[in-house]
Amino acid sequence: MTDAIALHERYLRAVQERTPVATVTVIRGDGVGAKLVVLADEVQGTLGDAATDREATDRARALLDEGRSTSVMIGEREVYIESTPSPPTLLIIGAVHAGQALCMFAKAMGFDVIVVDAREKLATRERFPQADQIIVAWPDEAMAQLEVRPNWFIAILTHDPKFDEPAISSALQTPARYIGAIGSRKTSADRRQRLRDLGISDEDLERVRGPIGLDIGAASPEEMAISILGEIIAMRNGRGGGALTHASGSIRGQQG
Amino acid sequence: MKDILPQIETWRSAGHRVAVATVVKVEGSAPRPVGASMAVTDSGELTGSVSGGCVETNVFEEAQEVLRTGEPRLLRYGITDEMAWDVGLACGGTIEVFVEPVAE
């Protein structure tokens, strides 16, 4: 196995294992094409000399923390550093029709998708062929098994207080980036009041988006999925989600 | 490259040689951000993108040369196109695209 193949295989394995990994490639100067594969506690390959490798490793780890890719000068060489952080995860609670469309679109966008529902007839592999994981359990039981991280997004689609409320309560215990819950304005307002009565603070309730999604008049399951993903994209980029024709400034966001 | 990695691995395991082209620098407005990538095979297949379609055909030809020679290349596309080709970006920005063989 050549060095280039070994490096590629190491990168590939990290991506498959969802381990954060950066690659550093010389694009100008000595040794164009030389590569480093940088993980949190491991470095493979060389750009040419140990000092360059050390500096590149430090830069790569800092960029990996930010989830950002860029080209930088290291000594006389210009290198391109590509960050591949662990993928964002969408947790869909409620294996309903809108959840099927949401799962499909979220997979296309590069999310890992986990589907949770206590109803075993709904939470099936046939209905969610692309899901990374399907858990048949009550929302709070499932949440107890999962280590929710800050790049997780939770869409609660159960539309039934007996599932929604434990789902929201347990989601609020996590550092999830996004918590949205389906329901009409009336359902959402009633749910908010019941959760308040259970002792959940207004500050916590502020984290819950409900009715879920952007205001695009979504009606079909697919439209609802787009509306929800639109809200998630907007939140990742710190945007409100209006029409670009009525906005100014940069079209593209810095994804967080 | 992560987005197109499954396709790259499918091609590699079928015995194809693959070159990957990655946007490594963007100046001004550009259709796709740093990190956007496309891959091509020695049999002429293509996946992914590095622009909104403005430069892909040229990158494709360059990638075939990269596969033929085994030497990586850094390409630059902009409205003030420094290269002889009649390709550039409609939105007025400049991008640099690095093209390299995968795992060779």
Tab-separated table of C-alpha atoms in Angstrom:
chain	number	residue	atom	x	y	z
A	1	MET	CA	0.000	0.000	0.000
A	2	THR	CA	1.445	3.368	-0.999
A	3	ASP	CA	1.478	6.298	1.419
A	4	ALA	CA	-1.250	8.083	-0.560
A	5	ILE	CA	-3.543	5.067	-0.333
A	6	ALA	CA	-2.839	4.613	3.392
A	7	LEU	CA	-3.665	8.305	3.998
A	8	HIS	CA	-6.850	8.107	1.986
A	9	GLU	CA	-7.896	4.959	3.844
A	10	ARG	CA	-7.266	6.666	7.201
A	11	TYR	CA	-9.384	9.669	6.162
A	12	LEU	CA	-12.105	7.363	4.859
A	13	ARG	CA	-12.216	5.375	8.089
A	14	ALA	CA	-12.520	8.558	10.173
A	15	VAL	CA	-15.439	9.770	8.050
A	16	GLN	CA	-17.142	6.377	8.256
A	17	GLU	CA	-16.671	6.303	12.028
A	18	ARG	CA	-17.970	9.904	12.260
A	19	THR	CA	-14.715	10.974	13.910
A	20	PRO	CA	-13.742	14.616	13.285
A	21	VAL	CA	-10.854	14.699	10.781
A	22	ALA	CA	-8.951	17.357	8.823
A	23	THR	CA	-6.808	16.955	5.720
A	24	VAL	CA	-3.960	19.339	4.890
A	25	THR	CA	-2.797	19.446	1.250
A	26	VAL	CA	0.070	21.490	-0.230
A	27	ILE	CA	-1.387	23.503	-3.136
A	28	ARG	CA	1.559	25.910	-3.809
A	29	GLY	CA	5.285	25.638	-3.111
A	30	ASP	CA	7.433	22.574	-2.488
A	31	GLY	CA	5.750	19.204	-2.649
A	32	VAL	CA	2.395	20.131	-4.197
A	33	GLY	CA	-0.054	17.331	-3.412
A	34	ALA	CA	1.681	16.254	-0.169
A	35	LYS	CA	-0.853	15.534	2.574
A	36	LEU	CA	-1.441	15.240	6.282
A	37	VAL	CA	-4.451	13.567	7.848
A	38	VAL	CA	-5.075	15.163	11.247
A	39	LEU	CA	-7.299	13.755	13.995
A	40	ALA	CA	-7.694	14.915	17.589
A	41	ASP	CA	-4.933	12.604	18.817
A	42	GLU	CA	-3.246	11.301	15.685
A	43	VAL	CA	-1.411	12.624	12.612
A	44	GLN	CA	-0.547	10.662	9.463
A	45	GLY	CA	1.599	11.685	6.492
A	46	THR	CA	4.012	14.578	6.001
A	47	LEU	CA	4.136	17.868	4.105
A	48	GLY	CA	7.933	17.670	3.815
A	49	ASP	CA	9.478	18.534	7.198
A	50	ALA	CA	8.621	18.172	10.871
A	51	ALA	CA	8.289	21.906	11.634
A	52	THR	CA	5.786	22.416	8.814
A	53	ASP	CA	3.870	19.326	9.914
A	54	ARG	CA	3.680	20.630	13.489
A	55	GLU	CA	2.395	24.046	12.467
A	56	ALA	CA	-0.057	22.543	9.976
A	57	THR	CA	-1.367	20.141	12.630
A	58	ASP	CA	-2.042	23.007	15.047
A	59	ARG	CA	-3.817	25.051	12.365
A	60	ALA	CA	-5.832	22.025	11.241
A	61	ARG	CA	-7.027	21.200	14.763
A	62	ALA	CA	-8.067	24.820	15.380
A	63	LEU	CA	-10.024	24.892	12.097
A	64	LEU	CA	-11.578	21.520	12.874
A	65	ASP	CA	-12.930	22.935	16.138
A	66	GLU	CA	-14.560	25.741	14.148
A	67	GLY	CA	-15.721	23.329	11.442
A	68	ARG	CA	-14.137	25.569	8.808
A	69	SER	CA	-12.070	24.836	5.678
A	70	THR	CA	-9.612	27.357	4.199
A	71	SER	CA	-6.243	27.877	2.532
A	72	VAL	CA	-3.367	29.284	4.604
A	73	MET	CA	0.364	29.973	4.225
A	74	ILE	CA	2.686	27.820	6.301
A	75	GLY	CA	6.236	29.021	5.753
A	76	GLU	CA	6.836	29.063	2.019
A	77	ARG	CA	4.009	26.678	1.252
A	78	GLU	CA	0.358	27.360	0.718
A	79	VAL	CA	-1.837	24.583	2.086
A	80	TYR	CA	-5.545	23.850	1.877
A	81	ILE	CA	-7.025	22.606	5.139
A	82	GLU	CA	-10.328	20.777	4.889
A	83	SER	CA	-12.306	20.189	8.078
A	84	THR	CA	-14.719	17.307	8.318
A	85	PRO	CA	-16.372	17.621	11.731
A	86	SER	CA	-18.708	14.889	12.956
A	87	PRO	CA	-21.991	15.194	11.048
A	88	PRO	CA	-24.983	17.064	12.429
A	89	THR	CA	-27.706	14.748	13.697
A	90	LEU	CA	-31.440	15.142	13.254
A	91	LEU	CA	-33.515	13.345	15.859
A	92	ILE	CA	-37.055	12.826	14.586
A	93	ILE	CA	-39.508	12.008	17.359
A	94	GLY	CA	-42.657	10.655	15.773
A	95	ALA	CA	-42.359	8.204	12.886
A	96	VAL	CA	-45.231	9.899	11.047
A	97	HIS	CA	-45.710	10.704	7.351
A	98	ALA	CA	-44.003	14.112	7.559
A	99	GLY	CA	-41.134	12.359	9.355
A	100	GLN	CA	-40.566	10.094	6.361
A	101	ALA	CA	-40.079	13.074	4.034
A	102	LEU	CA	-37.982	14.833	6.680
A	103	CYS	CA	-35.736	11.775	7.032
A	104	MET	CA	-35.205	11.542	3.275
A	105	PHE	CA	-34.428	15.250	2.771
A	106	ALA	CA	-32.224	15.467	5.881
A	107	LYS	CA	-30.144	12.497	4.678
A	108	ALA	CA	-29.669	14.274	1.334
A	109	MET	CA	-28.400	17.293	3.296
A	110	GLY	CA	-25.777	15.235	5.116
A	111	PHE	CA	-27.480	14.788	8.480
A	112	ASP	CA	-27.351	11.582	10.449
A	113	VAL	CA	-30.971	10.758	11.168
A	114	ILE	CA	-32.382	8.939	14.196
A	115	VAL	CA	-36.096	8.133	14.311
A	116	VAL	CA	-37.894	7.513	17.597
A	117	ASP	CA	-41.454	6.313	18.145
A	118	ALA	CA	-43.085	4.014	20.692
A	119	ARG	CA	-45.526	2.779	18.016
A	120	GLU	CA	-43.759	-0.182	16.444
A	121	LYS	CA	-46.060	-0.192	13.412
A	122	LEU	CA	-44.796	3.290	12.516
A	123	ALA	CA	-41.124	3.075	13.468
A	124	THR	CA	-40.131	0.518	10.833
A	125	ARG	CA	-37.198	0.096	8.461
A	126	GLU	CA	-39.675	-0.120	5.558
A	127	ARG	CA	-41.002	3.345	6.339
A	128	PHE	CA	-37.554	4.845	7.079
A	129	PRO	CA	-35.133	3.044	4.757
A	130	GLN	CA	-32.489	5.797	5.006
A	131	ALA	CA	-32.520	6.359	8.784
A	132	ASP	CA	-29.197	5.701	10.522
A	133	GLN	CA	-31.018	4.419	13.582
A	134	ILE	CA	-34.633	3.582	14.474
A	135	ILE	CA	-35.560	3.346	18.135
A	136	VAL	CA	-38.899	1.885	19.221
A	137	ALA	CA	-39.385	3.505	22.619
A	138	TRP	CA	-41.113	6.361	24.397
A	139	PRO	CA	-39.366	9.666	23.690
A	140	ASP	CA	-37.978	10.109	27.196
A	141	GLU	CA	-36.703	6.497	27.293
A	142	ALA	CA	-35.027	6.929	23.917
A	143	MET	CA	-33.484	10.259	24.911
A	144	ALA	CA	-31.997	8.624	27.998
A	145	GLN	CA	-30.083	6.210	25.705
A	146	LEU	CA	-28.732	8.947	23.436
A	147	GLU	CA	-25.900	11.342	24.064
A	148	VAL	CA	-27.345	14.488	22.472
A	149	ARG	CA	-24.628	16.952	21.410
A	150	PRO	CA	-24.659	20.645	20.480
A	151	ASN	CA	-24.834	19.793	16.757
A	152	TRP	CA	-28.055	17.819	17.203
A	153	PHE	CA	-31.441	19.035	15.974
A	154	ILE	CA	-34.678	17.642	17.397
A	155	ALA	CA	-37.978	17.646	15.487
A	156	ILE	CA	-40.938	16.486	17.548
A	157	LEU	CA	-43.676	15.369	15.170
A	158	THR	CA	-45.777	13.123	17.426
A	159	HIS	CA	-48.670	15.622	17.665
A	160	ASP	CA	-50.028	13.939	20.780
A	161	PRO	CA	-49.527	15.388	24.257
A	162	LYS	CA	-48.708	12.002	25.783
A	163	PHE	CA	-45.660	11.769	23.515
A	164	ASP	CA	-44.907	15.477	22.903
A	165	GLU	CA	-44.607	16.536	26.490
A	166	PRO	CA	-42.055	13.957	27.659
A	167	ALA	CA	-40.212	14.567	24.381
A	168	ILE	CA	-39.990	18.319	24.935
A	169	SER	CA	-39.155	17.983	28.625
A	170	SER	CA	-36.307	15.588	27.921
A	171	ALA	CA	-35.085	17.554	24.871
A	172	LEU	CA	-34.781	20.626	27.090
A	173	GLN	CA	-32.347	18.695	29.311
A	174	THR	CA	-29.922	18.408	26.366
A	175	PRO	CA	-27.626	20.910	24.619
A	176	ALA	CA	-29.491	20.337	21.286
A	177	ARG	CA	-29.116	23.244	18.871
A	178	TYR	CA	-32.755	23.131	17.786
A	179	ILE	CA	-35.989	21.844	19.295
A	180	GLY	CA	-39.142	22.141	17.208
A	181	ALA	CA	-42.572	20.694	17.917
A	182	ILE	CA	-45.371	20.239	15.399
A	183	GLY	CA	-48.870	21.536	16.050
A	184	SER	CA	-51.270	24.338	15.220
A	185	ARG	CA	-51.030	27.701	16.948
A	186	LYS	CA	-53.683	26.552	19.427
A	187	THR	CA	-51.952	23.197	20.074
A	188	SER	CA	-48.650	25.001	20.566
A	189	ALA	CA	-50.101	27.563	22.954
A	190	ASP	CA	-51.939	24.893	24.973
A	191	ARG	CA	-48.817	22.740	25.110
A	192	ARG	CA	-46.729	25.675	26.259
A	193	GLN	CA	-49.180	26.317	29.105
A	194	ARG	CA	-49.174	22.651	30.190
A	195	LEU	CA	-45.371	22.573	30.176
A	196	ARG	CA	-45.315	25.794	32.204
A	197	ASP	CA	-47.695	24.133	34.688
A	198	LEU	CA	-45.221	21.236	34.919
A	199	GLY	CA	-42.646	23.745	36.133
A	200	ILE	CA	-40.692	24.369	32.919
A	201	SER	CA	-39.385	27.930	32.823
A	202	ASP	CA	-40.278	30.460	30.133
A	203	GLU	CA	-36.576	30.706	29.344
A	204	ASP	CA	-36.488	26.978	28.536
A	205	LEU	CA	-39.733	27.200	26.572
A	206	GLU	CA	-38.157	29.934	24.430
A	207	ARG	CA	-35.900	27.200	23.017
A	208	VAL	CA	-38.888	25.337	21.577
A	209	ARG	CA	-40.011	26.281	18.072
A	210	GLY	CA	-43.746	25.650	17.795
A	211	PRO	CA	-45.568	25.692	15.458
A	212	ILE	CA	-42.495	24.113	13.884
A	213	GLY	CA	-40.992	25.350	10.613
A	214	LEU	CA	-40.738	28.403	8.384
A	215	ASP	CA	-43.826	30.304	7.270
A	216	ILE	CA	-44.084	29.036	3.674
A	217	GLY	CA	-47.653	27.761	3.842
A	218	ALA	CA	-46.519	24.129	3.974
A	219	ALA	CA	-49.370	21.599	3.877
A	220	SER	CA	-48.175	18.246	2.476
A	221	PRO	CA	-45.693	16.072	4.414
A	222	GLU	CA	-42.968	16.987	1.911
A	223	GLU	CA	-43.696	20.709	2.193
A	224	MET	CA	-43.661	20.433	5.964
A	225	ALA	CA	-40.288	18.678	5.791
A	226	ILE	CA	-38.892	21.524	3.671
A	227	SER	CA	-40.368	24.106	6.035
A	228	ILE	CA	-38.726	22.369	9.032
A	229	LEU	CA	-35.373	21.934	7.295
A	230	GLY	CA	-35.559	25.565	6.174
A	231	GLU	CA	-35.904	26.605	9.808
A	232	ILE	CA	-32.986	24.361	10.788
A	233	ILE	CA	-30.744	25.791	8.040
A	234	ALA	CA	-31.725	29.341	9.017
A	235	MET	CA	-30.955	28.626	12.664
A	236	ARG	CA	-27.550	27.106	11.817
A	237	ASN	CA	-26.715	30.286	9.917
A	238	GLY	CA	-28.232	32.718	12.388
A	239	ARG	CA	-30.863	33.865	9.888
A	240	GLY	CA	-34.563	34.588	10.206
A	241	GLY	CA	-35.677	32.805	7.030
A	242	GLY	CA	-37.330	35.461	4.815
A	243	ALA	CA	-37.106	35.901	1.029
A	244	LEU	CA	-33.691	36.988	-0.312
A	245	THR	CA	-35.349	39.434	-2.678
A	246	HIS	CA	-36.495	41.413	0.378
A	247	ALA	CA	-33.142	41.165	2.167
A	248	SER	CA	-29.688	42.676	1.781
A	249	GLY	CA	-26.247	41.406	2.736
A	250	SER	CA	-24.554	38.118	2.017
A	251	ILE	CA	-26.659	35.312	0.551
A	252	ARG	CA	-24.488	32.657	2.080
A	253	GLY	CA	-24.237	32.020	5.823
A	254	GLN	CA	-21.416	30.727	7.975
A	255	GLN	CA	-22.823	27.443	9.115
A	256	GLY	CA	-22.570	26.830	12.817
B	1	MET	CA	-14.933	15.781	-0.363
B	2	LYS	CA	-17.092	14.056	2.233
B	3	ASP	CA	-20.324	14.594	0.260
B	4	ILE	CA	-19.004	12.787	-2.797
B	5	LEU	CA	-16.968	10.185	-0.915
B	6	PRO	CA	-19.529	7.354	-1.269
B	7	GLN	CA	-19.522	7.777	-5.073
B	8	ILE	CA	-15.704	7.991	-5.142
B	9	GLU	CA	-15.425	4.752	-3.177
B	10	THR	CA	-17.948	3.020	-5.446
B	11	TRP	CA	-15.827	4.014	-8.455
B	12	ARG	CA	-12.556	3.033	-6.807
B	13	SER	CA	-13.854	-0.367	-5.785
B	14	ALA	CA	-15.010	-0.907	-9.394
B	15	GLY	CA	-11.375	-0.363	-10.441
B	16	HIS	CA	-11.660	3.188	-11.778
B	17	ARG	CA	-9.046	5.867	-11.250
B	18	VAL	CA	-10.521	9.032	-9.738
B	19	ALA	CA	-9.434	12.670	-9.588
B	20	VAL	CA	-11.035	15.094	-7.165
B	21	ALA	CA	-11.303	18.859	-7.695
B	22	THR	CA	-11.884	21.080	-4.662
B	23	VAL	CA	-12.608	24.808	-4.320
B	24	VAL	CA	-9.688	25.887	-2.109
B	25	LYS	CA	-10.067	29.651	-2.315
B	26	VAL	CA	-12.869	32.118	-3.075
B	27	GLU	CA	-12.458	35.846	-3.686
B	28	GLY	CA	-15.616	37.909	-3.973
B	29	SER	CA	-18.909	36.304	-4.894
B	30	ALA	CA	-18.770	32.711	-6.086
B	31	PRO	CA	-21.438	30.097	-6.686
B	32	ARG	CA	-20.026	27.496	-4.335
B	33	PRO	CA	-18.000	27.906	-1.132
B	34	VAL	CA	-14.518	26.693	-0.200
B	35	GLY	CA	-14.701	22.931	0.225
B	36	ALA	CA	-17.141	22.295	-2.638
B	37	SER	CA	-15.810	19.424	-4.702
B	38	MET	CA	-16.358	17.270	-7.746
B	39	ALA	CA	-14.813	13.999	-8.814
B	40	VAL	CA	-14.238	12.490	-12.234
B	41	THR	CA	-13.158	9.057	-13.375
B	42	ASP	CA	-10.794	7.908	-16.079
B	43	SER	CA	-13.898	6.565	-17.841
B	44	GLY	CA	-15.451	10.037	-18.010
B	45	GLU	CA	-17.984	9.976	-15.196
B	46	LEU	CA	-18.559	13.021	-13.007
B	47	THR	CA	-20.185	13.805	-9.644
B	48	GLY	CA	-20.463	16.903	-7.465
B	49	SER	CA	-19.711	20.500	-8.492
B	50	VAL	CA	-17.263	23.362	-7.928
B	51	SER	CA	-19.389	26.165	-9.407
B	52	GLY	CA	-22.882	26.621	-10.715
B	53	GLY	CA	-21.914	24.843	-13.905
B	54	CYS	CA	-19.710	27.691	-15.192
B	55	VAL	CA	-16.346	25.902	-15.051
B	56	GLU	CA	-17.135	22.204	-14.597
B	57	THR	CA	-16.454	21.245	-18.220
B	58	ASN	CA	-13.010	22.811	-18.052
B	59	VAL	CA	-12.252	21.246	-14.669
B	60	PHE	CA	-13.306	17.924	-16.154
B	61	GLU	CA	-10.720	18.240	-18.946
B	62	GLU	CA	-8.019	19.323	-16.506
B	63	ALA	CA	-8.857	16.381	-14.271
B	64	GLN	CA	-8.355	13.987	-17.176
B	65	GLU	CA	-4.860	15.468	-17.618
B	66	VAL	CA	-4.219	15.064	-13.885
B	67	LEU	CA	-5.156	11.393	-14.155
B	68	ARG	CA	-2.983	10.989	-17.256
B	69	THR	CA	0.111	12.661	-15.764
B	70	GLY	CA	-0.450	11.840	-12.079
B	71	GLU	CA	0.472	15.475	-11.277
B	72	PRO	CA	-1.922	17.666	-9.229
B	73	ARG	CA	-2.880	21.099	-10.617
B	74	LEU	CA	-4.103	24.375	-9.151
B	75	LEU	CA	-6.614	26.130	-11.421
B	76	ARG	CA	-7.823	29.687	-11.164
B	77	TYR	CA	-11.081	30.954	-12.629
B	78	GLY	CA	-12.371	34.493	-12.557
B	79	ILE	CA	-13.831	37.304	-14.510
B	80	THR	CA	-10.305	38.466	-15.334
B	81	ASP	CA	-9.433	35.024	-16.498
B	82	GLU	CA	-5.677	34.544	-16.386
B	83	MET	CA	-5.907	31.374	-18.366
B	84	ALA	CA	-6.316	30.955	-22.077
B	85	TRP	CA	-9.643	29.151	-21.800
B	86	ASP	CA	-12.879	30.878	-22.496
B	87	VAL	CA	-14.392	29.998	-19.138
B	88	GLY	CA	-15.065	32.092	-16.072
B	89	LEU	CA	-17.596	32.841	-13.407
B	90	ALA	CA	-20.741	34.782	-14.204
B	91	CYS	CA	-20.969	36.260	-10.708
B	92	GLY	CA	-17.695	38.134	-10.967
B	93	GLY	CA	-15.677	36.425	-8.249
B	94	THR	CA	-12.523	34.343	-8.506
B	95	ILE	CA	-12.078	30.779	-7.384
B	96	GLU	CA	-9.102	28.477	-7.116
B	97	VAL	CA	-9.652	24.793	-7.688
B	98	PHE	CA	-7.100	22.155	-6.714
B	99	VAL	CA	-7.247	18.954	-8.755
B	100	GLU	CA	-5.494	15.803	-7.539
B	101	PRO	CA	-5.619	12.071	-8.102
B	102	VAL	CA	-7.320	10.171	-5.250
B	103	ALA	CA	-5.128	7.695	-3.366
B	104	GLU	CA	-2.413	7.129	-5.980
